[in-house]
Coordinates of C-alpha atoms and ligand atoms in Angstrom, one line a residue:
X1464 CA 130.6 70.8 79.4
X1465 CA 127.1 72.3 80.0
X1466 CA 125.8 71.8 83.5
X1467 CA 122.3 70.4 83.9
X1468 CA 120.1 69.4 86.9
X1469 CA 118.0 67.0 84.9
X1470 CA 118.2 65.4 81.4
X1471 CA 115.5 64.0 79.1
X1472 CA 116.4 61.1 76.9
X1473 CA 114.7 58.5 74.7
X1474 CA 113.2 61.0 72.3
X1475 CA 112.6 59.3 69.0
X1476 CA 111.9 62.6 67.2
X1477 CA 112.2 66.1 68.7
X1478 CA 110.4 69.0 67.0
X1479 CA 112.4 71.9 68.2
X1480 CA 110.6 74.7 66.3
X1481 CA 113.9 76.6 66.8
X1482 CA 114.9 77.4 63.2
X1483 CA 114.2 80.8 61.7
X1484 CA 112.6 84.1 62.8
X1485 CA 109.5 84.3 65.0
X1486 CA 106.7 84.4 64.0
X1487 CA 106.9 81.8 61.2
X1488 CA 105.4 82.9 57.9
X1489 CA 104.6 81.1 54.6
X1490 CA 106.7 78.1 53.8
X1491 CA 108.6 78.5 57.1
X1492 CA 105.4 77.5 58.9
X1493 CA 106.1 73.9 57.7
X1494 CA 109.6 73.7 59.1
X1495 CA 109.7 72.0 62.5
X1496 CA 113.4 71.8 63.1
X1497 CA 113.3 68.0 63.6
X1498 CA 116.0 66.2 65.4
X1499 CA 116.0 62.3 65.5
X1500 CA 117.1 60.4 68.6
X1501 CA 117.5 63.5 70.7
X1502 CA 118.2 64.5 74.3
X1503 CA 117.7 67.6 76.3
X1504 CA 119.6 69.1 79.3
X1505 CA 117.6 71.3 81.7
X1506 CA 118.9 73.7 84.3
X1507 CA 116.7 75.7 86.7
X1508 CA 113.6 75.0 84.6
X1509 CA 115.2 76.2 81.3
X1510 CA 116.6 74.3 78.4
X1511 CA 120.4 74.3 78.7
X1512 CA 121.3 71.9 75.8
X1513 CA 119.6 70.2 72.9
X1514 CA 121.3 67.6 70.7
X1515 CA 121.6 64.0 69.6
X1516 CA 121.4 61.6 72.5
X1517 CA 124.7 60.0 71.5
X1518 CA 126.4 63.4 72.2
X1519 CA 124.8 63.8 75.6
X1520 CA 127.4 62.3 77.9
X1521 CA 130.3 64.3 76.3
X1522 CA 128.3 67.5 76.2
X1523 CA 126.3 67.7 79.4
X1524 CA 127.4 67.3 83.1
X1525 CA 124.4 66.1 85.0
X1526 CA 124.3 67.2 88.7
X1527 CA 125.0 64.1 90.9
X1528 CA 121.6 62.5 91.6
X1529 CA 119.9 64.7 89.0
X1530 CA 117.0 62.9 87.4
X1531 CA 117.2 61.2 84.0
X1532 CA 113.8 61.2 82.4
X1533 CA 113.5 58.4 79.8
X1534 CA 110.7 59.0 77.3
X1535 CA 111.1 55.6 75.8
X1536 CA 110.9 56.5 72.1
X1537 CA 108.2 59.2 72.3
X1538 CA 108.1 62.2 69.9
X1539 CA 108.4 65.5 71.7
X1540 CA 107.1 69.0 70.8
X1541 CA 107.1 72.2 72.7
X1542 CA 104.3 72.4 75.3
X1543 CA 101.3 73.8 73.5
X1544 CA 100.5 77.5 73.8
X1545 CA 96.7 78.1 73.8
X1546 CA 96.5 81.7 72.7
X1547 CA 92.7 82.2 73.1
X1548 CA 90.5 80.9 76.0
X1549 CA 87.5 82.1 77.9
X1550 CA 88.6 79.9 80.8
X1551 CA 87.0 81.8 83.7
X1552 CA 83.3 81.1 83.9
X1553 CA 80.7 79.3 86.1
X1554 CA 78.1 76.8 85.0
X1555 CA 77.6 75.3 81.6
X1556 CA 75.3 75.7 78.6
X1557 CA 74.5 72.1 77.5
X1558 CA 70.8 73.1 77.2
X1559 CA 71.8 75.4 74.3
X1560 CA 72.6 72.5 72.0
X1561 CA 68.8 72.0 71.3
X1562 CA 68.5 75.7 70.2
X1563 CA 71.6 75.3 68.0
X1564 CA 70.0 72.1 66.5
X1565 CA 66.9 74.1 65.6
X1566 CA 69.1 76.6 63.8
X1567 CA 69.6 79.4 66.3
X1568 CA 72.8 81.4 66.0
X1569 CA 75.1 82.6 68.8
X1570 CA 73.9 86.2 68.3
X1571 CA 70.2 85.1 68.3
X1572 CA 70.6 83.0 71.5
X1573 CA 72.4 86.0 73.2
X1574 CA 69.8 88.5 72.0
X1575 CA 67.1 86.5 73.9
X1576 CA 69.0 86.9 77.1
X1577 CA 70.5 83.4 77.0
X1578 CA 73.9 82.2 75.7
X1579 CA 76.7 84.4 77.0
X1580 CA 74.2 86.2 79.3
X1581 CA 73.3 82.9 81.0
X1582 CA 77.0 82.5 81.8
X1583 CA 77.3 86.1 83.0
X1584 CA 74.5 85.4 85.5
X1585 CA 76.2 82.2 86.7
X1586 CA 79.6 83.9 86.9
X1587 CA 78.3 86.9 88.9
X1588 CA 76.7 84.5 91.4
X1589 CA 79.7 82.2 91.8
X1590 CA 82.1 82.5 94.7
X1591 CA 85.8 82.9 94.2
X1592 CA 86.4 79.4 95.4
X1593 CA 83.9 78.1 92.8
X1594 CA 85.5 80.0 90.0
X1595 CA 89.0 79.0 91.0
X1596 CA 88.1 75.4 91.4
X1597 CA 86.3 75.0 88.1
X1598 CA 89.0 76.9 86.2
X1599 CA 91.8 74.9 87.8
X1600 CA 90.0 71.7 86.8
X1601 CA 89.9 72.9 83.2
X1602 CA 93.5 73.9 83.3
X1603 CA 94.6 70.5 84.6
X1604 CA 92.7 68.8 81.7
X1605 CA 94.3 71.3 79.3
X1606 CA 97.7 70.2 80.6
X1607 CA 96.6 66.6 80.2
X1608 CA 96.2 67.5 76.5
X1609 CA 99.7 69.0 76.3
X1610 CA 99.1 72.7 77.0
X1611 CA 101.7 74.4 79.2
X1612 CA 100.8 78.1 78.5
X1613 CA 97.4 79.6 78.1
X1614 CA 95.9 83.0 77.5
X1615 CA 92.9 83.6 79.9
X1616 CA 90.3 86.3 79.1
X1617 CA 87.9 87.9 81.5
X1618 CA 84.5 88.8 80.1
X1619 CA 81.7 87.0 81.9
X1620 CA 81.2 89.6 84.7
X1621 CA 80.5 92.7 82.6
X1622 CA 80.8 95.1 85.5
X1623 CA 84.0 97.0 86.2
X1624 CA 84.4 95.5 89.7
X1625 CA 83.5 92.0 88.5
X1626 CA 86.0 92.1 85.6
X1627 CA 88.7 93.2 88.1
X1628 CA 87.7 90.3 90.3
X1629 CA 88.2 87.9 87.4
X1630 CA 91.6 89.4 86.6
X1631 CA 92.6 88.9 90.2
X1632 CA 92.0 85.2 90.0
X1633 CA 94.5 84.6 87.1
X1634 CA 97.8 84.8 89.1
X1635 CA 96.2 82.6 91.8
X1636 CA 95.3 80.0 89.1
X1637 CA 98.9 80.2 87.8
X1638 CA 100.3 79.4 91.2
X1639 CA 97.8 76.7 91.8
X1640 CA 98.2 74.8 88.5
X1641 CA 101.8 75.5 87.4
X1642 CA 100.8 76.5 83.9
X1643 CA 101.9 79.9 82.6
X1644 CA 98.9 82.1 82.1
X1645 CA 98.6 85.4 80.2
X1646 CA 95.7 87.7 81.2
X1647 CA 93.5 89.5 78.7
X1648 CA 90.9 92.1 79.7
X1649 CA 87.8 91.4 77.7
X1650 CA 85.3 93.5 79.7
X1651 CA 84.0 94.4 76.2
X1652 CA 82.8 90.9 75.5
X1653 CA 79.2 92.1 75.3
X1654 CA 77.1 95.0 76.5
X1655 CA 76.0 94.3 80.1
X1656 CA 72.3 93.3 80.3
X1657 CA 71.5 96.3 82.6
X1658 CA 73.0 98.7 80.0
X1659 CA 71.2 97.4 76.9
X1660 CA 71.3 100.0 74.2
X1661 CA 73.9 102.0 76.1
X1662 CA 77.2 100.5 74.9
X1663 CA 78.9 103.8 74.7
X1664 CA 78.2 104.5 78.4
X1665 CA 79.7 101.2 79.3
X1666 CA 82.8 101.8 77.2
X1667 CA 83.2 105.2 78.8
X1668 CA 83.7 103.4 82.1
X1669 CA 86.1 100.8 80.6
X1670 CA 88.2 103.5 78.9
X1671 CA 88.5 105.2 82.3
X1672 CA 89.5 101.9 83.9
X1673 CA 92.3 100.9 81.5
X1674 CA 95.2 102.9 82.8
X1675 CA 94.8 101.5 86.3
X1676 CA 94.5 97.9 85.0
X1677 CA 97.7 98.4 82.9
X1678 CA 99.6 100.1 85.8
X1679 CA 98.7 97.2 88.2
X1680 CA 100.1 94.7 85.7
X1681 CA 96.9 92.8 85.9
X1682 CA 96.4 92.3 82.2
X1683 CA 98.8 92.2 79.3
X1684 CA 96.2 92.5 76.6
X1685 CA 92.9 94.2 75.9
X1686 CA 90.3 92.6 73.6
X1687 CA 86.8 93.4 72.3
X1688 CA 84.0 91.5 70.6
X1689 CA 83.6 93.5 67.3
X1690 CA 80.5 92.0 65.7
X1691 CA 76.9 93.2 64.9
X1692 CA 74.8 93.1 68.1
X1693 CA 77.9 93.4 70.3
X1694 CA 80.3 96.3 69.6
X1695 CA 80.7 98.4 66.4
X1696 CA 83.9 99.0 64.5
X1697 CA 83.9 102.6 65.8
X1698 CA 83.5 101.5 69.4
X1699 CA 86.2 98.8 69.0
X1700 CA 88.5 101.4 67.5
X1701 CA 87.9 103.7 70.5
X1702 CA 88.5 101.1 73.2
X1703 CA 91.6 99.6 71.6
X1704 CA 93.2 103.0 71.0
X1705 CA 92.7 103.8 74.7
X1706 CA 94.1 100.4 75.6
X1707 CA 97.2 101.1 73.4
X1708 CA 97.7 104.5 75.1
X1709 CA 97.5 102.7 78.5
X1710 CA 100.3 100.4 77.3
X1711 CA 98.3 97.2 76.8
X1712 CA 98.7 94.9 73.8
X1713 CA 95.7 94.6 71.5
X1714 CA 93.6 91.7 70.5
X1715 CA 90.3 91.7 68.7
X1716 CA 87.5 89.2 68.1
X1717 CA 87.2 90.0 64.4
X1718 CA 84.9 88.9 61.6
X1719 CA 83.7 85.7 63.3
X1720 CA 80.2 85.7 61.9
X1721 CA 80.1 88.6 59.3
X1722 CA 82.8 90.8 57.7
X1723 CA 82.6 93.9 59.8
X1724 CA 86.0 95.5 59.3
X1725 CA 87.6 94.0 62.4
X1726 CA 90.6 92.5 60.6
X1727 CA 91.3 95.8 58.8
X1728 CA 91.0 97.6 62.2
X1729 CA 93.5 95.1 63.7
X1730 CA 95.9 96.0 60.9
X1731 CA 95.4 99.7 61.2
X1732 CA 96.1 99.7 65.0
X1733 CA 99.0 97.2 64.8
X1734 CA 97.2 94.7 67.1
X1735 CA 99.1 91.7 68.3
X1736 CA 96.4 89.4 66.9
X1737 CA 93.1 89.3 65.1
X1738 CA 91.1 86.3 66.3
X1739 CA 88.6 84.1 64.4
X1740 CA 88.4 85.7 60.9
X1741 CA 86.1 83.0 59.6
X1742 CA 84.1 85.7 57.7
X1743 CA 87.0 88.1 56.9
X1744 CA 87.4 89.1 53.3
X1745 CA 90.5 88.1 51.4
X1746 CA 91.5 91.8 51.0
X1747 CA 91.9 92.0 54.8
X1748 CA 94.5 89.2 54.7
X1749 CA 96.9 91.4 52.7
X1750 CA 96.4 94.2 55.3
X1751 CA 97.1 91.7 58.2
X1752 CA 100.3 90.5 56.4
X1753 CA 101.6 94.0 55.7
X1754 CA 101.0 95.0 59.4
X1755 CA 102.5 91.8 60.8
X1756 CA 99.3 90.9 62.8
X1757 CA 99.1 87.3 63.8
X1758 CA 95.8 85.5 62.9
X1759 CA 94.6 83.4 65.8
X1760 CA 92.3 80.7 64.3
X1761 CA 89.7 79.0 66.5
X1762 CA 88.5 76.2 64.2
X1763 CA 86.5 74.3 66.8
X1764 CA 84.1 77.2 67.3
X1765 CA 82.2 77.1 64.0
X1766 CA 82.1 73.3 64.5
X1767 CA 80.4 73.7 67.9
X1768 CA 78.1 76.4 66.4
X1769 CA 77.0 73.9 63.6
X1770 CA 78.0 76.6 61.2
X1771 CA 79.2 76.2 57.6
X1772 CA 81.9 78.9 58.3
X1773 CA 85.5 77.7 58.5
X1774 CA 88.9 79.0 59.6
X1775 CA 90.7 80.2 56.5
X1776 CA 94.1 78.7 57.5
X1777 CA 95.4 77.8 54.0
X1778 CA 94.4 81.2 52.6
X1779 CA 96.1 83.1 55.5
X1780 CA 99.4 81.1 55.2
X1781 CA 99.4 81.8 51.4
X1782 CA 98.8 85.5 52.1
X1783 CA 101.9 85.6 54.3
X1784 CA 100.0 86.1 57.6
X1785 CA 101.5 84.4 60.6
X1786 CA 98.9 81.9 61.8
X1787 CA 98.3 80.6 65.3
X1788 CA 95.6 78.2 66.5
X1789 CA 93.8 78.2 69.9
X1790 CA 90.9 76.4 71.4
X1791 CA 88.5 79.3 72.2
X1792 CA 87.5 77.2 75.3
X1793 CA 84.2 78.7 76.5
X1794 CA 80.8 77.3 77.6
X1795 CA 79.7 77.9 74.0
X1796 CA 82.4 75.7 72.5
X1797 CA 83.8 73.6 75.3
X1798 CA 87.1 72.3 74.1
X1799 CA 90.1 72.0 76.3
X1800 CA 92.6 70.0 74.1
X1801 CA 94.9 71.8 71.8
X1802 CA 95.4 68.6 69.7
X1803 CA 91.6 68.7 68.9
X1804 CA 92.0 72.4 67.7
X1805 CA 95.0 71.5 65.7
X1806 CA 93.2 68.6 64.0
X1807 CA 90.4 70.9 63.1
X1808 CA 92.9 73.4 61.7
X1809 CA 94.1 70.7 59.4
X1810 CA 90.9 69.1 58.3
X1811 CA 88.8 72.2 58.2
X1812 CA 91.3 75.0 58.0
X1813 CA 93.5 73.1 55.5
X1814 CA 96.8 73.7 57.3
X1815 CA 99.3 70.9 56.9
X1816 CA 100.0 68.9 60.1
X1817 CA 103.5 70.6 60.3
X1818 CA 101.9 74.0 59.9
X1819 CA 99.4 73.2 62.6
X1820 CA 102.2 72.3 65.1
X1821 CA 103.8 75.7 64.3
X1822 CA 100.5 77.4 64.8
X1823 CA 100.0 75.8 68.3
X1824 CA 103.6 76.4 69.6
X1825 CA 105.9 79.1 68.3
X1826 CA 103.4 81.3 66.5
X1827 CA 100.9 81.0 69.4
X1828 CA 103.7 82.1 71.8
X1829 CA 104.3 85.1 69.5
X1830 CA 100.6 86.0 69.6
X1831 CA 101.1 86.3 73.4
X1832 CA 104.4 88.2 73.2
X1833 CA 106.2 85.1 74.5
X1834 CA 108.2 84.4 71.4
X1835 CA 111.5 84.4 73.3
X1836 CA 110.2 82.2 76.2
X1837 CA 107.8 79.6 75.0
X1838 CA 106.9 77.5 72.0
X1839 CA 110.4 76.4 71.1
X1840 CA 112.8 73.8 72.4
X1841 CA 116.1 75.7 72.4
X1842 CA 118.7 76.9 74.9
X1843 CA 117.3 79.6 77.1
X1844 CA 113.6 78.8 76.6
X1845 CA 111.5 77.3 79.4
X1846 CA 111.7 73.5 79.4
X1847 CA 108.0 73.0 78.5
X1848 CA 107.6 69.7 76.7
X1849 CA 104.8 67.5 75.5
X1850 CA 105.6 63.8 74.7
X1851 CA 103.5 61.7 72.4
X1852 CA 103.7 58.0 71.6
X1853 CA 103.7 58.4 67.8
X1854 CA 106.3 57.6 65.1
X1855 CA 106.6 61.2 63.9
X1856 CA 105.6 64.5 65.4
X1857 CA 103.4 65.4 62.4
X1858 CA 101.1 62.6 63.4
X1859 CA 99.9 64.7 66.4
X1860 CA 97.5 66.9 64.4
X1861 CA 96.8 64.1 61.9
X1862 CA 95.3 62.0 64.6
X1863 CA 92.1 63.7 65.8
X1864 CA 92.6 64.2 69.5
X1865 CA 96.1 62.7 70.1
X1866 CA 96.9 62.5 73.8
X1867 CA 100.4 63.0 75.3
X1868 CA 102.0 60.4 77.5
X1869 CA 103.8 63.1 79.5
X1870 CA 103.8 66.9 79.8
X1871 CA 106.5 69.0 81.5
X1872 CA 106.5 72.6 82.6
X1873 CA 109.9 74.0 83.3
X1874 CA 111.3 70.5 83.3
X1875 CA 108.8 69.1 85.9
X1876 CA 106.0 66.8 85.1
X1877 CA 102.5 68.4 85.0
X1878 CA 101.3 65.0 84.0
X1879 CA 102.9 61.6 83.2
X1880 CA 101.5 58.2 82.5
Ligands
ZN2948 ZN1 86.8 84.1 72.0

């Protein structure tokens, strides 16, 4: 008998995502490891047992008085892993929609001192309490949409001290909200307004800063915005090499607007992920596949930009690249719900609904070096679960913006109707 301190029953269909190697590539992305009429035993926040509900009583010894959570015929998937967010910011940019409607691009709005720079001004002015409060509100809504793990980037302070301040807020947010957070140092989000034209001088400071950030365990990853008007390929190469030497994992905002060699750079450096890729050339997909770099697609962002670009989901799966999907939550593209990103990955990125679930769970966990912890419902993994009132798990990305009825992190409800 396996001992459990709580059990979960009444699961019409369980998508375990537990079959096969991590990350999932090619046809394996469509395999969800489905189990009908399932139950789960949880001990100390981790999954202790998964199987058919009819085998529960002879397989699992529930601690006396331990809760039995009845999901009443819901379908259950692993708690979503959002592998790319710009969660920490102050203010909003609703006034930019008019500029977008008149055809202005992200880079044009930023070059006029608006866009990202408006958020930088607001974030620099904001108190820690304001930043923590607004980010915690966003995280609680992300959990309401089924997310239990999220990556959080810095990048709206653009000073060395300010970026360190943002990193310091992430563990506090984790304690406050109960979600698992992974910190990424994105001080190279843009050149600070006071250093216009002096990107290299700014990067000198960041390169000097990286070893201390890695030593303090404040960030797991370093990221850079490699795009014309922001940082060049050479500058991206330099910062990411320094980050790698310091022991940080690498991520890169690559080929979002134009093909600038970012995806190839990710492959050359063995980055953990190359993110966006809406303008990446097909030849780069082969390089990503050969290097085992995960593509993190952010399909809501071109939608919010009113752009004709799209996330090349189908093409990347066919090229053998492991594909993950995230929200890219930011004041430029304010989306908190992973089910919305997954629906866009289907209808615009042309993933199948099953592939989209893989991209938002096990492959997204891999993109955060959490492949052994999150994104799967299997013994030893954290008991992070999202339950939806649908007939089949694949209906979640098929419906645009499906909402869970309950969400559990380490076996405890973050949210429940
Ligand atoms: Zn981003």
